[in-house]
Tab-separated table of C-alpha atoms in Angstrom:
chain	number	residue	atom	x	y	z
A	910	MET	CA	0.000	0.000	0.000
A	911	PHE	CA	2.849	2.406	0.738
A	912	LEU	CA	4.282	1.817	-2.781
A	913	ILE	CA	1.597	3.915	-4.491
A	914	PRO	CA	2.433	7.214	-2.685
A	915	LEU	CA	6.154	6.448	-3.027
A	916	ALA	CA	5.779	5.845	-6.776
A	917	LEU	CA	3.922	9.139	-7.154
A	918	MET	CA	6.632	11.077	-5.313
A	919	VAL	CA	9.545	9.709	-7.372
A	920	PRO	CA	9.730	11.544	-10.689
A	921	ALA	CA	9.754	9.504	-13.886
A	922	THR	CA	13.024	9.655	-15.765
A	923	HIS	CA	13.341	9.655	-19.531
A	924	VAL	CA	15.397	6.830	-21.042
A	925	ARG	CA	18.358	8.377	-22.828
A	926	ALA	CA	20.995	7.272	-25.263
A	927	ASP	CA	24.359	6.739	-23.640
A	928	THR	CA	25.850	10.203	-23.976
A	929	ASN	CA	29.604	10.221	-24.646
A	930	ASP	CA	29.794	6.409	-24.793
A	931	ASP	CA	31.886	4.912	-27.579
A	932	VAL	CA	30.924	1.589	-29.142
A	933	LEU	CA	32.872	-0.513	-31.635
A	934	TRP	CA	31.162	-3.365	-33.445
A	935	ALA	CA	31.896	-5.899	-36.174
A	936	ALA	CA	29.666	-8.263	-38.123
A	937	PRO	CA	29.334	-10.784	-40.916
A	938	THR	CA	26.541	-9.816	-43.315
A	939	PHE	CA	24.053	-11.325	-45.716
A	940	ASP	CA	23.554	-9.025	-48.707
A	941	ILE	CA	21.120	-8.704	-51.603
A	942	ALA	CA	22.027	-6.538	-54.613
A	943	PHE	CA	19.652	-5.134	-57.208
A	944	GLU	CA	21.292	-4.774	-60.634
A	945	ARG	CA	19.418	-3.694	-63.729
A	946	PRO	CA	20.706	-6.264	-66.256
A	947	LEU	CA	21.266	-9.173	-63.834
A	948	GLY	CA	18.322	-8.841	-61.457
A	949	THR	CA	18.612	-9.824	-57.801
A	950	ARG	CA	21.952	-11.194	-56.601
A	951	TYR	CA	22.911	-12.673	-53.225
A	952	GLY	CA	26.203	-12.308	-51.415
A	953	ALA	CA	27.983	-11.974	-48.111
A	954	GLY	CA	30.282	-9.463	-46.530
A	955	LEU	CA	31.691	-7.761	-43.482
A	956	GLN	CA	30.795	-4.589	-41.639
A	957	ALA	CA	32.494	-2.659	-38.883
A	958	GLY	CA	31.246	0.420	-37.139
A	959	TYR	CA	31.846	3.083	-34.544
A	960	ARG	CA	29.009	4.692	-32.578
A	961	ARG	CA	29.269	7.806	-30.451
A	962	GLY	CA	26.497	8.691	-28.009
A	963	LEU	CA	25.331	12.263	-28.521
A	964	ALA	CA	22.859	14.262	-26.477
A	965	ASP	CA	19.508	12.782	-25.527
A	966	ASP	CA	18.289	10.156	-27.988
A	967	TRP	CA	20.829	10.586	-30.781
A	968	ASN	CA	23.926	8.666	-31.799
A	969	LEU	CA	26.480	9.276	-34.532
A	970	ASP	CA	27.226	6.161	-36.602
A	971	ILE	CA	30.211	5.548	-38.870
A	972	VAL	CA	30.034	2.258	-40.778
A	973	ALA	CA	32.493	0.647	-43.198
A	974	SER	CA	31.223	-2.304	-45.234
A	975	TRP	CA	32.249	-4.667	-47.998
A	976	ALA	CA	29.946	-7.152	-49.711
A	977	VAL	CA	30.874	-9.701	-52.382
A	978	PHE	CA	28.394	-11.075	-54.919
A	979	PRO	CA	29.841	-14.233	-56.525
A	980	GLY	CA	28.742	-15.815	-59.785
A	981	ARG	CA	29.460	-15.574	-63.490
A	982	HIS	CA	29.375	-11.802	-63.256
A	983	ARG	CA	31.161	-11.234	-59.994
A	984	GLY	CA	30.549	-8.040	-58.122
A	985	ASP	CA	31.317	-6.290	-54.884
A	986	LEU	CA	30.458	-3.096	-53.066
A	987	LEU	CA	32.674	-1.208	-50.637
A	988	GLY	CA	30.912	1.461	-48.608
A	989	LEU	CA	31.438	4.126	-45.978
A	990	THR	CA	28.490	5.908	-44.330
A	991	LEU	CA	28.330	8.628	-41.693
A	992	GLY	CA	25.147	9.893	-40.128
A	993	PRO	CA	22.792	10.191	-37.171
A	994	ALA	CA	20.738	7.451	-35.545
A	995	TYR	CA	17.632	8.109	-33.476
A	996	VAL	CA	17.510	5.877	-30.392
A	997	VAL	CA	13.942	4.815	-29.684
A	998	ASP	CA	14.870	2.959	-26.496
A	999	ALA	CA	18.160	2.733	-24.645
A	1000	SER	CA	17.514	0.329	-21.812
A	1001	ARG	CA	18.685	-3.285	-21.932
A	1002	TRP	CA	17.177	-3.521	-25.424
A	1003	ILE	CA	18.225	-0.765	-27.805
A	1004	LEU	CA	16.190	0.111	-30.897
A	1005	ALA	CA	17.639	2.730	-33.245
A	1006	LEU	CA	16.697	4.123	-36.658
A	1007	HIS	CA	19.356	5.623	-38.906
A	1008	LEU	CA	19.630	7.603	-42.130
A	1009	ALA	CA	23.090	8.361	-43.475
A	1010	PRO	CA	24.736	9.588	-46.669
A	1011	GLY	CA	27.604	7.496	-47.941
A	1012	VAL	CA	30.129	6.772	-50.653
A	1013	PHE	CA	30.312	3.433	-52.460
A	1014	ALA	CA	32.731	1.803	-54.903
A	1015	SER	CA	33.563	-1.602	-56.377
A	1016	PRO	CA	37.334	-2.070	-56.022
A	1017	TRP	CA	37.391	-5.811	-56.773
A	1018	THR	CA	35.570	-5.467	-60.084
A	1019	HIS	CA	37.191	-2.077	-60.832
A	1020	ARG	CA	33.925	-0.200	-61.278
A	1021	TRP	CA	34.873	3.413	-60.786
A	1022	PRO	CA	34.369	6.268	-59.976
A	1023	ILE	CA	32.982	6.400	-56.474
A	1024	ASP	CA	29.189	6.560	-56.249
A	1025	GLY	CA	27.151	8.622	-53.841
A	1026	GLY	CA	24.208	7.160	-52.002
A	1027	ILE	CA	22.074	7.055	-48.919
A	1028	GLU	CA	21.483	4.329	-46.348
A	1029	ALA	CA	18.402	3.884	-44.163
A	1030	GLY	CA	17.954	1.173	-41.601
A	1031	ILE	CA	17.085	-0.167	-38.196
A	1032	THR	CA	19.164	-1.688	-35.405
A	1033	LEU	CA	17.967	-3.926	-32.595
A	1034	GLU	CA	20.579	-4.602	-29.927
A	1035	HIS	CA	20.530	-6.502	-26.645
A	1036	ARG	CA	22.971	-5.295	-24.028
A	1037	LEU	CA	24.292	-8.443	-22.342
A	1038	ARG	CA	26.267	-6.521	-19.737
A	1039	GLN	CA	27.727	-3.052	-19.306
A	1040	SER	CA	30.479	-3.567	-21.895
A	1041	ALA	CA	29.087	-6.016	-24.484
A	1042	SER	CA	26.015	-6.505	-26.643
A	1043	LEU	CA	24.658	-8.552	-29.545
A	1044	GLY	CA	22.361	-7.308	-32.250
A	1045	ILE	CA	21.086	-7.186	-35.787
A	1046	ARG	CA	21.335	-4.242	-38.155
A	1047	VAL	CA	19.297	-4.159	-41.367
A	1048	ALA	CA	19.910	-1.415	-43.928
A	1049	TYR	CA	18.851	-0.477	-47.439
A	1050	ARG	CA	21.403	1.380	-49.553
A	1051	ARG	CA	20.263	3.354	-52.569
A	1052	LEU	CA	22.909	4.597	-54.966
A	1053	ILE	CA	21.855	8.075	-56.034
A	1054	ARG	CA	24.591	8.698	-58.543
A	1055	SER	CA	25.663	5.337	-59.927
A	1056	TRP	CA	28.069	4.775	-62.816
A	1057	ASP	CA	27.169	1.110	-62.760
A	1058	ALA	CA	23.966	-0.873	-63.139
A	1059	LEU	CA	23.738	-1.370	-59.368
A	1060	ASP	CA	20.621	0.316	-58.018
A	1061	GLY	CA	20.958	-0.602	-54.364
A	1062	THR	CA	21.473	-3.300	-51.758
A	1063	ILE	CA	19.878	-4.689	-48.646
A	1064	SER	CA	22.239	-5.817	-45.916
A	1065	ALA	CA	21.581	-7.729	-42.686
A	1066	ALA	CA	24.442	-7.697	-40.172
A	1067	PHE	CA	24.554	-9.868	-37.045
A	1068	PHE	CA	26.987	-7.971	-34.835
A	1069	VAL	CA	28.891	-8.129	-31.585
A	1070	ALA	CA	29.528	-4.744	-29.942
A	1071	GLY	CA	31.975	-3.644	-27.302
A	1072	TRP	CA	31.258	-0.550	-25.210
A	1073	LEU	CA	34.420	1.410	-24.449
């Protein structure tokens, strides 16, 4: 019975992103590419990222990625994105939405010059303890200025993160 008045006296606190926390993460990925002449192609890759906690519910994400699409017409996509992520929840489970501009190239297949694009996605992360977490990050990349037939990719990364 005494819990009700006590609960009313304690102010509610807003869940915040971890301000000034640094996070490094790495992941294998499953990738799908959309190419005009070849249709849908499947591949795999690697991603690595750095996340910096900003004020309130915002993070800054930097992500480097490389995906390989094997087959008769081999292909690959190297990417670097930098942009904000809105943290919906930052408790033990972390849900974040991101939108970031990026640059993309295909060094293995020598498709140059570098293309510009944008990436939008969602991250769901479970914080196992104070310094480690597991999660999944799904992103769609759309190449805005593409010198190649590649329109975009979808990437799913299953990552392990370390909080510094």
